[in-house]
CSV table of C-alpha atoms in Angstrom, one decimal:
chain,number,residue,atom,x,y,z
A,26,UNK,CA,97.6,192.8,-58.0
A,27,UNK,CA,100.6,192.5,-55.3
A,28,UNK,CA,101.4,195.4,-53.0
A,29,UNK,CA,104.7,195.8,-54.8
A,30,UNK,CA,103.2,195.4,-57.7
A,31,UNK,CA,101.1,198.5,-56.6
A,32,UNK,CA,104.1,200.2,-55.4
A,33,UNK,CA,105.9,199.8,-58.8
A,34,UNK,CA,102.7,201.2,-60.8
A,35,UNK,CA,102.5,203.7,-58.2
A,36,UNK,CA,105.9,204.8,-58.5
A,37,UNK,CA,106.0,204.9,-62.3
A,38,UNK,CA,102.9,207.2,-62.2
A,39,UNK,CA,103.7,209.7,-59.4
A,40,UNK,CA,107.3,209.6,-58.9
A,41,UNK,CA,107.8,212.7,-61.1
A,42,UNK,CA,104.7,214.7,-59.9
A,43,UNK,CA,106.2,214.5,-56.4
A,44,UNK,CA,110.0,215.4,-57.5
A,45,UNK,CA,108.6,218.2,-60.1
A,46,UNK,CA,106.5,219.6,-57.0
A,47,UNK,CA,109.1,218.7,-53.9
A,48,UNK,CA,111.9,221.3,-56.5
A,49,UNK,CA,109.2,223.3,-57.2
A,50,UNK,CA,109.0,224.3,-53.1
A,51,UNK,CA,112.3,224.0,-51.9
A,52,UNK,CA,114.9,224.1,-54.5
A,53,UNK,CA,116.7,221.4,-53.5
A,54,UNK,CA,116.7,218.4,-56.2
A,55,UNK,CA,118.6,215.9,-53.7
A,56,UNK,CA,116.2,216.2,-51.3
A,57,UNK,CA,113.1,216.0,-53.5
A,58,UNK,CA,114.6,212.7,-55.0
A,59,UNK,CA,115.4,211.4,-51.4
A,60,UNK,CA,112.0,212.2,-50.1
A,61,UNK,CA,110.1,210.9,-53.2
A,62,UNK,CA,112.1,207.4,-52.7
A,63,UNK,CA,111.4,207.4,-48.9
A,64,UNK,CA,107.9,207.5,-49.8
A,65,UNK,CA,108.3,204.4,-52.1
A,66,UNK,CA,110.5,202.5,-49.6
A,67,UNK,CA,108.1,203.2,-47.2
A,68,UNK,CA,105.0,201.8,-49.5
A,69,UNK,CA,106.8,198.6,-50.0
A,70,UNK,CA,107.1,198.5,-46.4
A,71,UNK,CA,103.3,199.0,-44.8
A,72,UNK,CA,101.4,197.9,-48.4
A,73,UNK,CA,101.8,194.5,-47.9
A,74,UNK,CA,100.8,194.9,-44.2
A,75,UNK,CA,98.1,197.3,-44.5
A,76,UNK,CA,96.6,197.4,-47.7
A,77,UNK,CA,97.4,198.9,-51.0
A,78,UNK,CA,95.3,202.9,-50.2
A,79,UNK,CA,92.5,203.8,-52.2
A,80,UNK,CA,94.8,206.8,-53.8
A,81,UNK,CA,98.4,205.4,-54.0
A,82,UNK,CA,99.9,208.6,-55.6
A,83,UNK,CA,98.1,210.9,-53.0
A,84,UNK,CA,99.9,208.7,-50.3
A,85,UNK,CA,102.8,208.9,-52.2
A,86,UNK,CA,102.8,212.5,-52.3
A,87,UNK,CA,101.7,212.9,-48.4
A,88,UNK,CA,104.9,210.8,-46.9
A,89,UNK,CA,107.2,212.5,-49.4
A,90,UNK,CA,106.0,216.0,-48.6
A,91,UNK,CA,105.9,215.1,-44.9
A,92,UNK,CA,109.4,214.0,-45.2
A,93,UNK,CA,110.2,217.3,-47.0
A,94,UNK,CA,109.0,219.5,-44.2
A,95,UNK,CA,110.9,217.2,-41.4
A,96,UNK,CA,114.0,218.0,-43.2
A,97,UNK,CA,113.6,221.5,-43.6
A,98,UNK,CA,112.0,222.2,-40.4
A,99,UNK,CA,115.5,220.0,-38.6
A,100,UNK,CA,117.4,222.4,-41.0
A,101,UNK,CA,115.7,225.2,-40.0
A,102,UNK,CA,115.0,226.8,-43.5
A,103,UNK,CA,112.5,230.0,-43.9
A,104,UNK,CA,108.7,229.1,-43.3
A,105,UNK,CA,107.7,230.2,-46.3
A,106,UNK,CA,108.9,227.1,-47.7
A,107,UNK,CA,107.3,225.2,-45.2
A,108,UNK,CA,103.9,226.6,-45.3
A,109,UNK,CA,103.9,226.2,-49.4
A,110,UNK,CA,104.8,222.9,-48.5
A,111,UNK,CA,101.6,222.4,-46.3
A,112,UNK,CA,99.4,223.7,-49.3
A,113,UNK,CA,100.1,220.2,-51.2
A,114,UNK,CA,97.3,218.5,-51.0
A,115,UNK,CA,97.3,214.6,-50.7
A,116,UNK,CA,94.2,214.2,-52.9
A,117,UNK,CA,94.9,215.6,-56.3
A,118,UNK,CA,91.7,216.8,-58.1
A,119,UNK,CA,91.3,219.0,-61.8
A,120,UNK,CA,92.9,221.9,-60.8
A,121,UNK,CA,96.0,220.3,-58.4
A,122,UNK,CA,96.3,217.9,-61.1
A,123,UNK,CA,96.7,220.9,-63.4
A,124,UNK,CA,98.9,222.5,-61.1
A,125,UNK,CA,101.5,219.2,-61.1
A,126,UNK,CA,101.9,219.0,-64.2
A,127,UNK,CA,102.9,222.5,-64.7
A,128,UNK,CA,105.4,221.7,-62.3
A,129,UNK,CA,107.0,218.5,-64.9
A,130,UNK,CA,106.7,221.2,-67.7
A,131,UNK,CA,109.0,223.9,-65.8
A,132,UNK,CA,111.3,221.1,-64.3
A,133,UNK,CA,111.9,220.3,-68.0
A,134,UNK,CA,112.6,223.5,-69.0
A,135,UNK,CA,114.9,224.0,-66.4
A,136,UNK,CA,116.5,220.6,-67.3
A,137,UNK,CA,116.9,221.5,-71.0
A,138,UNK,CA,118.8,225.3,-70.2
A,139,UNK,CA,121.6,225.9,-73.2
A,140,UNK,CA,123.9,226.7,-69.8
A,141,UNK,CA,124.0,222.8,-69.8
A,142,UNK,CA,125.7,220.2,-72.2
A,143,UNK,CA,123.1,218.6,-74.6
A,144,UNK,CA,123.9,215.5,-73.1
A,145,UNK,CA,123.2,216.5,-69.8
A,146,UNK,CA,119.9,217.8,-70.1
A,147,UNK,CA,118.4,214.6,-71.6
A,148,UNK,CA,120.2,212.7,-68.9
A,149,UNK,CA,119.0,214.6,-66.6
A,150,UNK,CA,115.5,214.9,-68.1
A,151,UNK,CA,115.2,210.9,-67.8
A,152,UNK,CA,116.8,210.7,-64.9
A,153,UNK,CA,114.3,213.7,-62.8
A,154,UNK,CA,111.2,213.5,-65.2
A,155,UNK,CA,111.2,209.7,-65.8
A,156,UNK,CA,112.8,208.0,-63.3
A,157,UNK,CA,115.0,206.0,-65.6
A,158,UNK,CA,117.6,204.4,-63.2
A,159,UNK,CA,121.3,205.8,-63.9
A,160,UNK,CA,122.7,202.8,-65.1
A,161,UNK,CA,120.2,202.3,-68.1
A,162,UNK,CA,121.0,206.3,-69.0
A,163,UNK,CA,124.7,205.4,-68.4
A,164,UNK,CA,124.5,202.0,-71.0
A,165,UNK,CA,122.6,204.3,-73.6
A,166,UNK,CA,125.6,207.2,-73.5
A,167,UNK,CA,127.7,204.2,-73.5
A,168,UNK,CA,129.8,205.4,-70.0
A,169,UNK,CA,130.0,204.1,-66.9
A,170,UNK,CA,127.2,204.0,-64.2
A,171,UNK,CA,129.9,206.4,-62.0
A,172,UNK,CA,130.5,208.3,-64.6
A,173,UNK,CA,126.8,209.2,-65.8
A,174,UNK,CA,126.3,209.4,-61.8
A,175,UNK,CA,128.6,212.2,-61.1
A,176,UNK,CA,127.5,214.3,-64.8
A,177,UNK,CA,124.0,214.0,-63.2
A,178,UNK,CA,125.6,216.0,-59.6
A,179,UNK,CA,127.5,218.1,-62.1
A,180,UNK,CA,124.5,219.6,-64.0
A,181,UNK,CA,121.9,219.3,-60.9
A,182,UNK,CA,125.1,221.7,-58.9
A,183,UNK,CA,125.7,223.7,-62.5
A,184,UNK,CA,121.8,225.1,-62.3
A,185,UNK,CA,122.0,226.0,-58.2
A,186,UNK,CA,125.4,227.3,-58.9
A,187,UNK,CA,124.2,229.4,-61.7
A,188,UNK,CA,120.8,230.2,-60.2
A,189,UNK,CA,119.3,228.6,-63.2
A,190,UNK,CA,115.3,229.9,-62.9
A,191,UNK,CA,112.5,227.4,-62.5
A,192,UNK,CA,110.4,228.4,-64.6
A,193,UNK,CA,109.0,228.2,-68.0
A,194,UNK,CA,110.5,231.0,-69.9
A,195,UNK,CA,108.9,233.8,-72.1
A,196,UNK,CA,109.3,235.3,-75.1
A,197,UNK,CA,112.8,234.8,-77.8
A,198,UNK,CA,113.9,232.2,-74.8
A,199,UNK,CA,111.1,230.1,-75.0
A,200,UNK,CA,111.2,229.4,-78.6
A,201,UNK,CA,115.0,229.1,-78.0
A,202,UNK,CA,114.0,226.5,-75.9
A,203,UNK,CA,111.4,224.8,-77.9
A,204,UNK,CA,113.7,222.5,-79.9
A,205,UNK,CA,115.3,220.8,-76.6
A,206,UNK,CA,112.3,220.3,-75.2
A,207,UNK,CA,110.6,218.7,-77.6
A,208,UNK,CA,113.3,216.5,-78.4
A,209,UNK,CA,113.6,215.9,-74.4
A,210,UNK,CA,109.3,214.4,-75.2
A,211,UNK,CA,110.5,212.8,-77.9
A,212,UNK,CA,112.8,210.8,-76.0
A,213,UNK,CA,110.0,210.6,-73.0
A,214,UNK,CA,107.3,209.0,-75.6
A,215,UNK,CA,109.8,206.5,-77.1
A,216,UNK,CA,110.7,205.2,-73.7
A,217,UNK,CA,107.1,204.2,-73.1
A,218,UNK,CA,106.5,203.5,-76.6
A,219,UNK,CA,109.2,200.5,-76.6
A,220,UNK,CA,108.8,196.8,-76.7
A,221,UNK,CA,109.3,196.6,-72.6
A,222,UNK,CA,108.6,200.3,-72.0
A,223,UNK,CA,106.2,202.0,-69.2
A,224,UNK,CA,103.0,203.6,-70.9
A,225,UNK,CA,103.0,205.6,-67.9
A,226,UNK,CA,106.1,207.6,-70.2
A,227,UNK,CA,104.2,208.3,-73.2
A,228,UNK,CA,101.3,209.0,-71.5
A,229,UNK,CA,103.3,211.6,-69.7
A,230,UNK,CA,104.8,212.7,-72.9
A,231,UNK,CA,101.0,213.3,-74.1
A,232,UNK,CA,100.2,215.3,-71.2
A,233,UNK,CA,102.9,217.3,-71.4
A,234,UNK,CA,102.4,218.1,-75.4
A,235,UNK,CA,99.3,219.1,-74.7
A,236,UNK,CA,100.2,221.8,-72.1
A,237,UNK,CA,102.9,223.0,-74.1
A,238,UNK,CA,100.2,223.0,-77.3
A,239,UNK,CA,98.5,225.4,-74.8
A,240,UNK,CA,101.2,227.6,-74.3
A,241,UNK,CA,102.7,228.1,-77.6
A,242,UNK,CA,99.1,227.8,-79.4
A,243,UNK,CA,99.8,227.6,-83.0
A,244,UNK,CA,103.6,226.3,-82.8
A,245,UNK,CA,103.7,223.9,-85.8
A,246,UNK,CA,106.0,221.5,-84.6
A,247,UNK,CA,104.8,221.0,-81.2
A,248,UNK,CA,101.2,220.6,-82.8
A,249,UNK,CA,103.4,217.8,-84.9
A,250,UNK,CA,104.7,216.0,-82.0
A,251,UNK,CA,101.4,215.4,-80.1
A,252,UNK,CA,99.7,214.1,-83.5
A,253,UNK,CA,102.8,212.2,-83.9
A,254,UNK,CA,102.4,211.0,-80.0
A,255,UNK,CA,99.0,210.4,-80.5
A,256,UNK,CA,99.0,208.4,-83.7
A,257,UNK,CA,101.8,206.0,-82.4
A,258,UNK,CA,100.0,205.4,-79.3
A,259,UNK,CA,96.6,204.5,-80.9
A,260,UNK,CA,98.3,201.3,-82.0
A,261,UNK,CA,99.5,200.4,-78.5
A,262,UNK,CA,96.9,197.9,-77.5
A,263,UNK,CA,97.0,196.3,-80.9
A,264,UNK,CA,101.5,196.1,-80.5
A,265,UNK,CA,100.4,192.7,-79.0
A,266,UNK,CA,98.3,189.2,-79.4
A,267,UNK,CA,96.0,187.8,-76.9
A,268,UNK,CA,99.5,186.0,-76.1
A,269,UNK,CA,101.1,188.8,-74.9
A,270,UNK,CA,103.7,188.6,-78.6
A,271,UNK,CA,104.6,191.2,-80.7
A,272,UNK,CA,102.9,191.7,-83.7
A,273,UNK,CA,103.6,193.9,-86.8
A,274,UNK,CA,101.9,196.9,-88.2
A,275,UNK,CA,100.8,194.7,-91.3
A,276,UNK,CA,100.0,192.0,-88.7
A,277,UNK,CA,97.6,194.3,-86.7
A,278,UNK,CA,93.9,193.8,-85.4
A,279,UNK,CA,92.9,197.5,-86.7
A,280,UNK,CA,89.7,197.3,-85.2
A,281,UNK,CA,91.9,197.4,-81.7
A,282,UNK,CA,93.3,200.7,-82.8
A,283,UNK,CA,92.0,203.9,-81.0
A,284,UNK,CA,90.0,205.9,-83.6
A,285,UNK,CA,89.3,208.9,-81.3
A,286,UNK,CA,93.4,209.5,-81.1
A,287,UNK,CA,93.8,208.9,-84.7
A,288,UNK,CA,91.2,211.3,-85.5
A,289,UNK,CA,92.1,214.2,-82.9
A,290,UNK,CA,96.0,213.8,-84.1
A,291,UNK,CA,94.9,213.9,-88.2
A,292,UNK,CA,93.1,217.1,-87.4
A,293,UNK,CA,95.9,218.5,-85.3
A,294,UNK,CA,98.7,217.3,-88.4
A,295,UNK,CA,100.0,220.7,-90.1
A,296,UNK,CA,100.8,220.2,-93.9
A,297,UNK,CA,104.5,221.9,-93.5
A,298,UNK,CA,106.8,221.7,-90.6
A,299,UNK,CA,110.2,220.5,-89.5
A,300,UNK,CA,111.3,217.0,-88.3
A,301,UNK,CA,108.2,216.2,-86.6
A,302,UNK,CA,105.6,217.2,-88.8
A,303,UNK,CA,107.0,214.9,-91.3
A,304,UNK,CA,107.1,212.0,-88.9
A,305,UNK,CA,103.6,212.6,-88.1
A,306,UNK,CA,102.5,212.8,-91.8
A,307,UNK,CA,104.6,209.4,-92.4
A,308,UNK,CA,102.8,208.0,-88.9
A,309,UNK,CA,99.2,209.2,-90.7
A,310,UNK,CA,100.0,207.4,-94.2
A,311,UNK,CA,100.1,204.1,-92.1
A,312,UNK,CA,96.4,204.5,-90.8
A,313,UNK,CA,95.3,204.3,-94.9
A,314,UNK,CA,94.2,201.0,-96.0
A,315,UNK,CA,96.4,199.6,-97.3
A,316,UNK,CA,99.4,202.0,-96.2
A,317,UNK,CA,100.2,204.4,-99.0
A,318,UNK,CA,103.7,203.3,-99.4
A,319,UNK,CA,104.9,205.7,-102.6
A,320,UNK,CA,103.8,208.4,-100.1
A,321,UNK,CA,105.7,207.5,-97.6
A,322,UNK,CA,109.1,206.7,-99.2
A,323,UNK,CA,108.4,210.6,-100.6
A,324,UNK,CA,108.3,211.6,-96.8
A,325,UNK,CA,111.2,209.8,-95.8
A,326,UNK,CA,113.4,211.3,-98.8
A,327,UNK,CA,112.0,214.6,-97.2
A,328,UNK,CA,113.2,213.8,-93.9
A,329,UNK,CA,116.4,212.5,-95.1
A,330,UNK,CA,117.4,215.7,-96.7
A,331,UNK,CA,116.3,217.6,-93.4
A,332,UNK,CA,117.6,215.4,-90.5
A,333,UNK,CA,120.3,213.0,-92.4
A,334,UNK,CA,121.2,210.4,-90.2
A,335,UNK,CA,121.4,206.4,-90.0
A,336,UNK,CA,118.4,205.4,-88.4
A,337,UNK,CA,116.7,208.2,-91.2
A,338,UNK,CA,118.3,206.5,-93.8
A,339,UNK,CA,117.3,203.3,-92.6
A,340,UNK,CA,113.9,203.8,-92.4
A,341,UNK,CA,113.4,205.4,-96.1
A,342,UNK,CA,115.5,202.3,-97.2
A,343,UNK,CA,112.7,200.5,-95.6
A,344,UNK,CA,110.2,202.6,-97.2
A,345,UNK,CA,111.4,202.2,-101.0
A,346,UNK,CA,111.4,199.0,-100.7
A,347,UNK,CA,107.7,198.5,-100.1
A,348,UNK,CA,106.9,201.1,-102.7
A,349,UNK,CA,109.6,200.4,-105.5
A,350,UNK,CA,110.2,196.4,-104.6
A,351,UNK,CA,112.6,195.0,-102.2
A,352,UNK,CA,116.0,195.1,-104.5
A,353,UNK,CA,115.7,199.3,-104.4
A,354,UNK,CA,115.1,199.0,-100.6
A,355,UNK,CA,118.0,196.7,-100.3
A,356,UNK,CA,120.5,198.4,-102.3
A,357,UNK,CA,119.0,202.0,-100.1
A,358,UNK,CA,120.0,200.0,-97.0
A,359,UNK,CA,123.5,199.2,-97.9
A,360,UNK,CA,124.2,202.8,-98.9
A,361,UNK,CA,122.9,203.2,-95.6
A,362,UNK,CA,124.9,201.0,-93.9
A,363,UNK,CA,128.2,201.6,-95.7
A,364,UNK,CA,129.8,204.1,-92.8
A,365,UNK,CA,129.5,201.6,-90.3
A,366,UNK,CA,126.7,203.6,-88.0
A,367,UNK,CA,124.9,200.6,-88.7
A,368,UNK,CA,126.6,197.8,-87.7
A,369,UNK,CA,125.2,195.6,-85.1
A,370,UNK,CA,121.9,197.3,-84.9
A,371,UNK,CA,118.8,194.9,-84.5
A,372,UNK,CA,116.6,196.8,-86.7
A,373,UNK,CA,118.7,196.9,-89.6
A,374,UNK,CA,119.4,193.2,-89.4
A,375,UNK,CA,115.8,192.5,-89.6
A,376,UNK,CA,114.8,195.1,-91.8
A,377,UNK,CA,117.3,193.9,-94.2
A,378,UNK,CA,116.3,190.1,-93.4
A,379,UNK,CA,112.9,191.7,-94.3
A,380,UNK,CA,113.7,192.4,-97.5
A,381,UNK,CA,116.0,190.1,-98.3
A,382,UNK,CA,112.7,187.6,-97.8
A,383,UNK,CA,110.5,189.4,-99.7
A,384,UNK,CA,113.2,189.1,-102.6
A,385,UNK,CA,112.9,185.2,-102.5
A,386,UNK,CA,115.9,184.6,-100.3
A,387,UNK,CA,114.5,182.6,-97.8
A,388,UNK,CA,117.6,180.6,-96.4
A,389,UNK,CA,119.6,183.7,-96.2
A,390,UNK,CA,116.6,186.0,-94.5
A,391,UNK,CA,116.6,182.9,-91.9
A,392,UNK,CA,120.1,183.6,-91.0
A,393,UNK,CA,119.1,187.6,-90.9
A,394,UNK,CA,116.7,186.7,-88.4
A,395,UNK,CA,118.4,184.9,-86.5
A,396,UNK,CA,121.0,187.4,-86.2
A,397,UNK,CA,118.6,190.5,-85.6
A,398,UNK,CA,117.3,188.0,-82.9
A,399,UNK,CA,120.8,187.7,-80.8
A,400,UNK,CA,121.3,191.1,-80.8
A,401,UNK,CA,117.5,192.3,-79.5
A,402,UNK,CA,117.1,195.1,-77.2
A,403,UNK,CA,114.2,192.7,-75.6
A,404,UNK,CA,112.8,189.5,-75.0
A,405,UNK,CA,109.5,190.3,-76.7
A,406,UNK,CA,111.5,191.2,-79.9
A,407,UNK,CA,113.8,188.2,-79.9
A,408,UNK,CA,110.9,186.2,-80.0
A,409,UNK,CA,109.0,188.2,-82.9
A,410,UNK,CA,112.3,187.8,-85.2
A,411,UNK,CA,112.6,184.4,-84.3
A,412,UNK,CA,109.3,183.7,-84.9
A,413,UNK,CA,109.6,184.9,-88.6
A,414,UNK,CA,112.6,182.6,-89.2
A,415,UNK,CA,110.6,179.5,-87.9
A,416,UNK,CA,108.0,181.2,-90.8
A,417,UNK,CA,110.2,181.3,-93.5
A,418,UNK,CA,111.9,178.1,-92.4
A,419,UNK,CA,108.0,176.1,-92.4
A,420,UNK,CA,108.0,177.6,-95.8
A,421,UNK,CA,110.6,176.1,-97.5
């Protein structure tokens, strides 16, 4: 592995530990995102000269904490700060491990306060927590890198201005809370979960569902979203071939699949809940061989009814058509698609190409392909959709 390669992995790891811990101490979320990318600018400079260190993320965390006392110490803030400064240690173990992540949970918390826009928080959530650059959180709220720039100044100065605690909070707040956060991991997961995505993220989600499983014990729906989190990433290291393509659920080596997670999240699962619980039910019915798709179509009508919305709707179309053949799922998915929310999306393209195949249409689920392929998210997924048009077209 190249130093920078080391750097990037580095950075994808600790990047929020440091920010979470540098906010935690002094308050200041400009300086704890300045010092935690000095620390990377500086890796990419002395790595490649002197050596990757034996515990990048302790380095990491050394530089930007050193950095963080310069800067106070020029600016010649109280010493309190500077002593609990002092107390990070370079070389995590069990319980400063611990300790970090604590941090990430109470940075979220204080990213997802009501006193900010809904918008805001998850921005800012990415932006802190995952280190998702502002232009890829500006394209996904569809404004302008400048734009999403100064929303992300405007909430970070809304929580100094309004001495927004950072904390985790207690009581009626917390389970006020609750439903933005866990939305806020949601997010998290799905951005490491993704064709191209870091499994640094959903591993981070993980971690983080488990601490909050610790301090709501009991809470349905966060018990939900770790087996959810857990079930999804059982299947991570079977997402791909030996060749590095994408393969389908159906096209899956199971025996790749990580039977410790699947059984840990079927024995966290609760039989009634919200959103989640339902998702994770759905997620558990495709660990049956073969997938028990009446089941699942039941679910989704479930979730439809509780969180309506297109990508919902998509997916039960999806659903009905494996259980009740592909004409009911097609004519699901154009009721779907009818208001337009639809149109252009990749995964309706090939879902519909999906069962427009499956129907006996092969010429016109070629074209569907082809057109789910142009409009891709990723390379990886152009190449799976185009790879099941050159299928269908060797069949005919």
């Amino acid at each position: 592995m190249s130093a920078g390669q080391a750097v990037a992995e580095a950075g994808a790891e600790s990047r929020p530990r440091i920010v979470a811990a540098l906010i935690r101490i002094t308050g200041d979320w400009t300086l704890a995102e300045d010092c935690a990318q000095e620390a990377l600018t500086l890796a990419l400079e002395r790595w490649p000269r002197d050596g990757v260190p034996a515990n990048p993320g302790g380095w990491l965390m050394t530089v930007a904490r050193n950095r963080a006392i310069d800067v106070l110490r020029r600016a010649t803030v109280e010493r309190r700060k500077l002593e609990e400064l002092a107390m990070l240690s370079s070389a995590p173990g069990p319980v400063a491990e611990e300790g970090v992540v604590d941090d990430r949970l109470r940075l979220i918390f204080t990213c997802c306060h009501p006193a900010l826009p809904l918008e805001a928080r998850v921005a800012l959530t990415l932006r802190t927590i995952a280190g998702v650059p502002t232009g890829d959180i500006a394209r996904a709220f569809l404004v302008t890198e400048s734009t999403m720039a100064r929303r992300l100044t405007r909430a970070k100065t809304r929580i100094a201005d309004a001495g927004i605690p950072y904390r985790v909070p207690v009581g009626s707040a917390l389970a006020e809370r609750l439903p933005g956060v866990l939305a806020v991991l949601y997010l998290l997961f799905t951005r490491g979960y993704d064709a191209d995505g870091d499994a640094a993220f959903a591993d981070e989600a993980i971690r983080l569902a488990r601490l909050l499983d610790r301090l709501m014990p009991g809470e349905p729906e966060i018990r939900a979203l770790l087996a959810l989190f857990l079930l999804q990433h059982s299947r991570r290291a079977a997402r791909r071939d030996d060749a590095g393509e994408l393969r389908t659920l159906d096209q899956q080596d199971r025996s790749r699949w990580d039977r410790a997670a699947i059984a840990e999240a079927l024995a966290l699962l609760p039989s009634t809940g919200g959103q989640y619980a339902l998702q994770a039910r759905i997620a558990a019915c495709h660990v049956r061989t073969p997938a028990d798709w009446p089941a699942i179509a039941a679910l989704y009508d479930e979730l439809a009814r509780l969180l309506p919305s297109p990508v919902v709707a998509l997916n039960r179309a999806v659903a009905h058509g494996y259980a009740f053949g592909p004409d009911t799922g097609l004519s699901l998915l154009a009721a779907a698609r009818a208001g337009g929310a639809l149109d252009g999306y990749p995964y309706a393209m090939a879902a519909e190409a999906d069962l427009t195949a499956r129907a006996g249409f092969a010429g016109r689920a070629v074209a569907l392909f082809e057109q789910a392929a142009a409009a891709a998210h990723s390379e990886p997924e152009r190449r799976a959709l185009l790879a099941r048009a050159d299928e269908l077209n060797g069949r005919a």
